[in-house]
């Protein structure tokens, strides 16, 4: 029950983040937006860490922490923020949701899980969907094909971060891992401090930054880490299937925008590609104990 609640919280808050980022994109530059939400999250998580005093990762875990913090909290956020200045929130969510497929690919490369036909089939279908979304963006005056490329960069950062994070949770508290990764991401984004000072000048902007830092970052990444500590990476990654449709609904209700029909078709293909890897994810979940144990060694 706790795991289901954690996953539901993460999915809802991450879906809302796509809409909030799209809303703020016109006023806050990508790096400044990433730094602002990460600083808020670091302060809130730091206060919680001071109260709870969780078990800290070993020194040997720091290389993975650095990868997780820079790739997921840093690269992912900056790339997604930049992408949503070029494409609508729903399209961004559909492309970024290729992350679970990329997680399976990385598991095959680095965890010696192999590349079964279901994974290759899913990759092919998802690639076709991404091409359709790119074509739709090229023919839509409201969008920019480079936005799709930036979404793919964000998806890669997300996948790398998850694969780096999973082994850390075997011997450390999820709260400590999330806090340290957030601090790493914030430090990586410090070069954008000047932009943040220049852009965050109104109460409304500051309020949205606080929401992004408190909800979709501090709370959602902690509930994600908790769920990841108690389930397989592949199985948990599949729960993000729910994010794109939620984003489309929220963006339509709050921003009055809906992806182009061709982009929606491409998004459905992307989700179908992710679904095609589900058999692979089930196999990965059954073998998690052996695979992640080897990786930790």
Tab-separated table of C-alpha atoms in Angstrom:
chain	number	residue	atom	x	y	z
A	1	UNK	CA	0.000	0.000	0.000
A	2	UNK	CA	2.831	2.398	0.884
A	3	UNK	CA	4.611	1.626	-2.385
A	4	UNK	CA	1.427	2.257	-4.406
A	5	UNK	CA	0.919	5.578	-2.612
A	6	UNK	CA	4.531	6.566	-3.273
A	7	UNK	CA	4.257	5.731	-6.976
A	8	UNK	CA	0.926	7.585	-7.330
A	9	UNK	CA	2.379	10.676	-5.645
A	10	UNK	CA	5.396	10.641	-7.935
A	11	UNK	CA	3.373	10.220	-11.133
A	12	UNK	CA	0.908	13.014	-10.305
A	13	UNK	CA	3.580	15.496	-9.227
A	14	UNK	CA	5.848	14.756	-12.198
A	15	UNK	CA	2.892	15.228	-14.565
A	16	UNK	CA	2.147	18.608	-12.994
A	17	UNK	CA	5.811	19.600	-13.397
A	18	UNK	CA	5.568	19.463	-17.206
A	19	UNK	CA	2.698	21.955	-17.097
A	20	UNK	CA	4.414	24.234	-14.567
A	21	UNK	CA	7.635	24.263	-16.602
A	22	UNK	CA	5.721	25.123	-19.769
A	23	UNK	CA	3.972	27.947	-17.914
A	24	UNK	CA	7.236	29.381	-16.552
A	25	UNK	CA	9.239	28.881	-19.743
A	26	UNK	CA	8.490	32.302	-21.185
A	27	UNK	CA	9.788	34.116	-18.092
A	28	UNK	CA	12.558	31.935	-16.634
A	29	UNK	CA	15.472	30.601	-18.661
A	30	UNK	CA	16.130	26.819	-18.603
A	31	UNK	CA	19.234	26.837	-16.397
A	32	UNK	CA	17.748	29.339	-13.960
A	33	UNK	CA	14.556	27.289	-13.683
A	34	UNK	CA	16.542	24.127	-12.953
A	35	UNK	CA	18.711	25.833	-10.345
A	36	UNK	CA	15.749	27.503	-8.638
A	37	UNK	CA	13.766	24.313	-8.113
A	38	UNK	CA	16.867	22.359	-7.047
A	39	UNK	CA	17.863	24.960	-4.450
A	40	UNK	CA	14.367	24.881	-2.956
A	41	UNK	CA	14.408	21.078	-2.925
A	42	UNK	CA	17.898	20.944	-1.375
A	43	UNK	CA	16.864	23.259	1.469
A	44	UNK	CA	13.674	21.301	2.224
A	45	UNK	CA	15.358	17.902	1.998
A	46	UNK	CA	18.284	19.182	4.064
A	47	UNK	CA	15.911	20.199	6.857
A	48	UNK	CA	14.267	16.775	6.750
A	49	UNK	CA	17.656	15.051	6.791
A	50	UNK	CA	18.703	17.076	9.830
A	51	UNK	CA	15.613	15.862	11.700
A	52	UNK	CA	15.580	12.218	10.597
A	53	UNK	CA	19.366	11.620	10.448
A	54	UNK	CA	19.197	8.884	7.785
A	55	UNK	CA	21.916	6.356	6.984
A	56	UNK	CA	24.409	7.907	4.572
A	57	UNK	CA	25.859	6.180	1.505
A	58	UNK	CA	29.402	4.831	1.763
A	59	UNK	CA	32.276	6.746	0.191
A	60	UNK	CA	32.390	4.176	-2.594
A	61	UNK	CA	28.885	5.287	-3.610
A	62	UNK	CA	29.945	8.829	-4.511
A	63	UNK	CA	30.776	8.155	-8.180
A	64	UNK	CA	27.216	6.875	-8.682
A	65	UNK	CA	25.802	9.795	-6.703
A	66	UNK	CA	27.653	12.216	-8.933
A	67	UNK	CA	26.343	10.502	-12.065
A	68	UNK	CA	22.794	10.449	-10.703
A	69	UNK	CA	22.882	14.081	-9.588
A	70	UNK	CA	24.471	15.501	-12.734
A	71	UNK	CA	22.593	13.347	-15.263
A	72	UNK	CA	19.122	13.273	-13.729
A	73	UNK	CA	18.832	16.361	-11.539
A	74	UNK	CA	21.094	18.507	-13.719
A	75	UNK	CA	21.063	17.516	-17.397
A	76	UNK	CA	17.493	16.228	-17.343
A	77	UNK	CA	16.066	19.392	-15.813
A	78	UNK	CA	17.957	21.861	-17.998
A	79	UNK	CA	17.232	19.901	-21.195
A	80	UNK	CA	13.530	19.500	-20.360
A	81	UNK	CA	13.174	23.179	-19.475
A	82	UNK	CA	14.784	24.158	-22.776
A	83	UNK	CA	12.620	21.666	-24.687
A	84	UNK	CA	9.386	23.025	-23.274
A	85	UNK	CA	10.197	26.447	-24.667
A	86	UNK	CA	9.960	24.814	-28.107
A	87	UNK	CA	7.249	22.131	-27.806
A	88	UNK	CA	4.037	21.817	-25.806
A	89	UNK	CA	3.938	20.038	-22.446
A	90	UNK	CA	2.109	16.964	-23.752
A	91	UNK	CA	4.583	16.364	-26.579
A	92	UNK	CA	7.506	16.781	-24.190
A	93	UNK	CA	6.023	14.238	-21.790
A	94	UNK	CA	5.490	11.687	-24.574
A	95	UNK	CA	9.084	11.897	-25.821
A	96	UNK	CA	10.636	11.916	-22.346
A	97	UNK	CA	8.601	8.795	-21.566
A	98	UNK	CA	11.036	6.871	-23.759
A	99	UNK	CA	13.072	6.756	-20.547
A	100	UNK	CA	11.898	3.240	-19.510
A	101	UNK	CA	13.056	1.852	-22.876
A	102	UNK	CA	16.449	3.495	-22.412
A	103	UNK	CA	16.648	2.089	-18.874
A	104	UNK	CA	16.173	-1.389	-20.341
A	105	UNK	CA	18.915	-0.693	-22.905
A	106	UNK	CA	21.330	0.485	-20.218
A	107	UNK	CA	20.477	-2.550	-18.103
A	108	UNK	CA	21.374	-4.712	-21.092
A	109	UNK	CA	24.687	-2.905	-21.570
A	110	UNK	CA	25.859	-2.526	-17.986
A	111	UNK	CA	23.983	-5.205	-16.049
A	112	UNK	CA	24.533	-7.976	-18.600
A	113	UNK	CA	20.798	-8.516	-19.064
A	114	UNK	CA	21.097	-8.874	-22.840
A	115	UNK	CA	18.900	-7.544	-25.651
A	116	UNK	CA	15.879	-9.811	-26.189
A	117	UNK	CA	13.615	-9.411	-29.199
A	118	UNK	CA	10.941	-7.655	-27.129
A	119	UNK	CA	13.411	-4.897	-26.296
A	120	UNK	CA	14.547	-4.498	-29.897
A	121	UNK	CA	10.915	-4.460	-31.071
A	122	UNK	CA	10.056	-1.825	-28.495
A	123	UNK	CA	13.019	0.288	-29.540
A	124	UNK	CA	11.927	0.160	-33.174
A	125	UNK	CA	8.336	1.124	-32.400
A	126	UNK	CA	9.382	3.917	-30.037
A	127	UNK	CA	11.863	5.262	-32.589
A	128	UNK	CA	9.105	5.390	-35.205
A	129	UNK	CA	6.924	7.293	-32.760
A	130	UNK	CA	9.700	9.791	-32.069
A	131	UNK	CA	10.151	10.364	-35.801
A	132	UNK	CA	6.416	11.064	-36.146
A	133	UNK	CA	6.553	13.558	-33.296
A	134	UNK	CA	9.540	15.240	-34.937
A	135	UNK	CA	7.690	15.463	-38.271
A	136	UNK	CA	4.672	16.922	-36.475
A	137	UNK	CA	6.884	19.514	-34.784
A	138	UNK	CA	8.475	20.438	-38.093
A	139	UNK	CA	5.063	21.123	-39.602
A	140	UNK	CA	3.658	22.944	-36.584
A	141	UNK	CA	4.398	26.648	-36.347
A	142	UNK	CA	3.957	26.429	-32.573
A	143	UNK	CA	6.696	23.810	-32.187
A	144	UNK	CA	10.348	23.277	-33.056
A	145	UNK	CA	12.004	19.952	-33.996
A	146	UNK	CA	14.948	20.869	-31.775
A	147	UNK	CA	12.555	20.664	-28.871
A	148	UNK	CA	12.113	16.968	-29.629
A	149	UNK	CA	15.906	16.520	-29.642
A	150	UNK	CA	16.157	18.224	-26.254
A	151	UNK	CA	13.413	15.925	-24.932
A	152	UNK	CA	15.516	12.947	-26.037
A	153	UNK	CA	18.512	14.394	-24.184
A	154	UNK	CA	16.318	14.691	-21.091
A	155	UNK	CA	15.167	11.075	-21.504
A	156	UNK	CA	18.782	9.887	-21.660
A	157	UNK	CA	19.632	11.860	-18.507
A	158	UNK	CA	16.634	10.316	-16.742
A	159	UNK	CA	17.599	6.771	-17.751
A	160	UNK	CA	21.254	7.174	-16.752
A	161	UNK	CA	20.185	8.631	-13.409
A	162	UNK	CA	17.832	5.745	-12.593
A	163	UNK	CA	20.385	3.068	-13.465
A	164	UNK	CA	23.024	4.855	-11.356
A	165	UNK	CA	20.608	5.352	-8.461
A	166	UNK	CA	19.232	1.827	-8.064
A	167	UNK	CA	22.348	0.174	-6.514
A	168	UNK	CA	22.751	3.090	-4.092
A	169	UNK	CA	19.409	2.314	-2.483
A	170	UNK	CA	20.495	-1.169	-1.408
A	171	UNK	CA	22.687	0.173	1.389
A	172	UNK	CA	21.463	3.723	1.970
A	173	UNK	CA	18.317	5.529	3.028
A	174	UNK	CA	16.292	6.818	0.010
A	175	UNK	CA	16.032	10.238	1.677
A	176	UNK	CA	19.815	10.563	1.996
A	177	UNK	CA	20.371	9.482	-1.613
A	178	UNK	CA	17.761	11.934	-2.907
A	179	UNK	CA	19.166	14.806	-0.830
A	180	UNK	CA	22.760	14.247	-1.929
A	181	UNK	CA	21.801	13.820	-5.595
A	182	UNK	CA	19.770	17.038	-5.395
A	183	UNK	CA	22.728	18.925	-3.913
A	184	UNK	CA	24.978	17.585	-6.676
A	185	UNK	CA	22.455	18.709	-9.302
A	186	UNK	CA	22.177	22.163	-7.713
A	187	UNK	CA	25.962	22.563	-7.644
A	188	UNK	CA	26.134	21.542	-11.306
A	189	UNK	CA	23.595	24.276	-12.119
A	190	UNK	CA	25.322	27.055	-10.129
A	191	UNK	CA	26.666	28.689	-13.324
A	192	UNK	CA	23.048	29.777	-13.932
A	193	UNK	CA	22.828	31.697	-10.634
A	194	UNK	CA	23.014	35.064	-12.391
A	195	UNK	CA	20.127	34.147	-14.661
A	196	UNK	CA	18.072	33.006	-11.671
A	197	UNK	CA	18.549	36.342	-9.891
A	198	UNK	CA	17.598	38.219	-13.063
A	199	UNK	CA	14.554	36.078	-13.922
A	200	UNK	CA	12.947	35.326	-10.526
A	201	UNK	CA	11.689	38.852	-9.898
A	202	UNK	CA	7.947	38.447	-9.305
A	203	UNK	CA	6.040	36.734	-6.460
A	204	UNK	CA	4.233	34.518	-8.971
A	205	UNK	CA	7.486	33.282	-10.515
A	206	UNK	CA	9.025	32.623	-7.113
A	207	UNK	CA	5.861	30.806	-6.046
A	208	UNK	CA	6.029	28.464	-9.065
A	209	UNK	CA	9.721	27.785	-8.396
A	210	UNK	CA	8.917	26.918	-4.787
A	211	UNK	CA	6.161	24.571	-5.963
A	212	UNK	CA	8.491	22.830	-8.430
A	213	UNK	CA	11.158	22.478	-5.773
A	214	UNK	CA	8.849	21.305	-2.992
A	215	UNK	CA	6.441	19.066	-4.921
A	216	UNK	CA	7.800	17.531	-8.150
A	217	UNK	CA	11.404	17.602	-6.850
A	218	UNK	CA	11.738	17.200	-3.053
A	219	UNK	CA	8.616	15.119	-2.438
A	220	UNK	CA	8.306	13.287	-5.761
A	221	UNK	CA	11.954	12.269	-6.015
A	222	UNK	CA	11.852	11.009	-2.406
A	223	UNK	CA	8.727	8.934	-3.010
A	224	UNK	CA	10.316	7.652	-6.247
A	225	UNK	CA	13.486	6.625	-4.376
A	226	UNK	CA	11.383	4.879	-1.729
A	227	UNK	CA	9.469	2.947	-4.386
A	228	UNK	CA	12.673	2.152	-6.308
A	229	UNK	CA	14.226	0.740	-3.133
A	230	UNK	CA	11.330	-1.735	-2.875
A	231	UNK	CA	10.768	-2.714	-6.515
A	232	UNK	CA	12.677	-3.291	-9.746
A	233	UNK	CA	13.863	-0.394	-11.902
A	234	UNK	CA	12.207	-1.793	-15.033
A	235	UNK	CA	8.889	-2.438	-13.331
A	236	UNK	CA	8.825	0.983	-11.674
A	237	UNK	CA	9.856	2.742	-14.882
A	238	UNK	CA	6.762	1.292	-16.554
A	239	UNK	CA	4.510	3.240	-14.163
A	240	UNK	CA	5.519	6.432	-15.971
A	241	UNK	CA	3.212	5.304	-18.824
A	242	UNK	CA	0.595	7.303	-16.930
A	243	UNK	CA	2.474	10.606	-17.027
A	244	UNK	CA	1.877	11.654	-20.693
A	245	UNK	CA	-1.935	11.288	-20.683
A	246	UNK	CA	-2.099	13.142	-17.371
A	247	UNK	CA	0.068	15.924	-18.797
A	248	UNK	CA	-2.116	16.230	-21.914
A	249	UNK	CA	-5.231	16.539	-19.730
A	250	UNK	CA	-3.613	19.069	-17.371
A	251	UNK	CA	-2.134	21.125	-20.227
A	252	UNK	CA	-5.502	21.230	-21.991
A	253	UNK	CA	-7.296	22.293	-18.799
A	254	UNK	CA	-4.722	24.797	-17.504
A	255	UNK	CA	-2.863	26.037	-20.583
A	256	UNK	CA	-5.413	25.473	-23.320
A	257	UNK	CA	-2.946	23.505	-25.465
A	258	UNK	CA	-3.197	20.066	-27.045
A	259	UNK	CA	-0.487	18.337	-29.120
A	260	UNK	CA	-1.033	18.141	-32.889
A	261	UNK	CA	-2.858	15.020	-34.093
A	262	UNK	CA	0.295	13.599	-35.693
A	263	UNK	CA	2.232	14.209	-32.479
A	264	UNK	CA	-0.448	12.396	-30.502
A	265	UNK	CA	-0.147	9.466	-32.914
A	266	UNK	CA	3.614	9.479	-32.472
A	267	UNK	CA	3.182	9.612	-28.708
A	268	UNK	CA	0.926	6.574	-28.803
A	269	UNK	CA	3.596	4.741	-30.805
A	270	UNK	CA	6.207	5.726	-28.204
A	271	UNK	CA	4.014	4.341	-25.429
A	272	UNK	CA	3.403	1.189	-27.466
A	273	UNK	CA	7.166	0.789	-27.813
A	274	UNK	CA	7.604	1.118	-24.064
A	275	UNK	CA	4.792	-1.396	-23.520
A	276	UNK	CA	6.475	-3.843	-25.897
A	277	UNK	CA	9.407	-4.021	-23.492
A	278	UNK	CA	7.122	-5.000	-20.604
A	279	UNK	CA	8.003	-8.684	-20.893
A	280	UNK	CA	11.640	-7.621	-20.656
A	281	UNK	CA	10.863	-5.586	-17.538
A	282	UNK	CA	9.192	-8.564	-15.871
A	283	UNK	CA	12.251	-10.687	-16.548
A	284	UNK	CA	14.511	-7.953	-15.200
A	285	UNK	CA	12.406	-7.678	-12.044
A	286	UNK	CA	12.636	-11.408	-11.338
A	287	UNK	CA	16.424	-11.276	-11.713
A	288	UNK	CA	17.000	-8.027	-9.776
A	289	UNK	CA	18.584	-9.725	-6.756
A	290	UNK	CA	21.326	-11.333	-8.855
A	291	UNK	CA	21.862	-8.462	-11.274
A	292	UNK	CA	22.066	-5.606	-8.819
A	293	UNK	CA	24.131	-7.727	-6.439
A	294	UNK	CA	26.749	-8.196	-9.176
A	295	UNK	CA	26.681	-4.492	-9.942
A	296	UNK	CA	27.216	-3.541	-6.297
A	297	UNK	CA	30.253	-5.816	-6.058
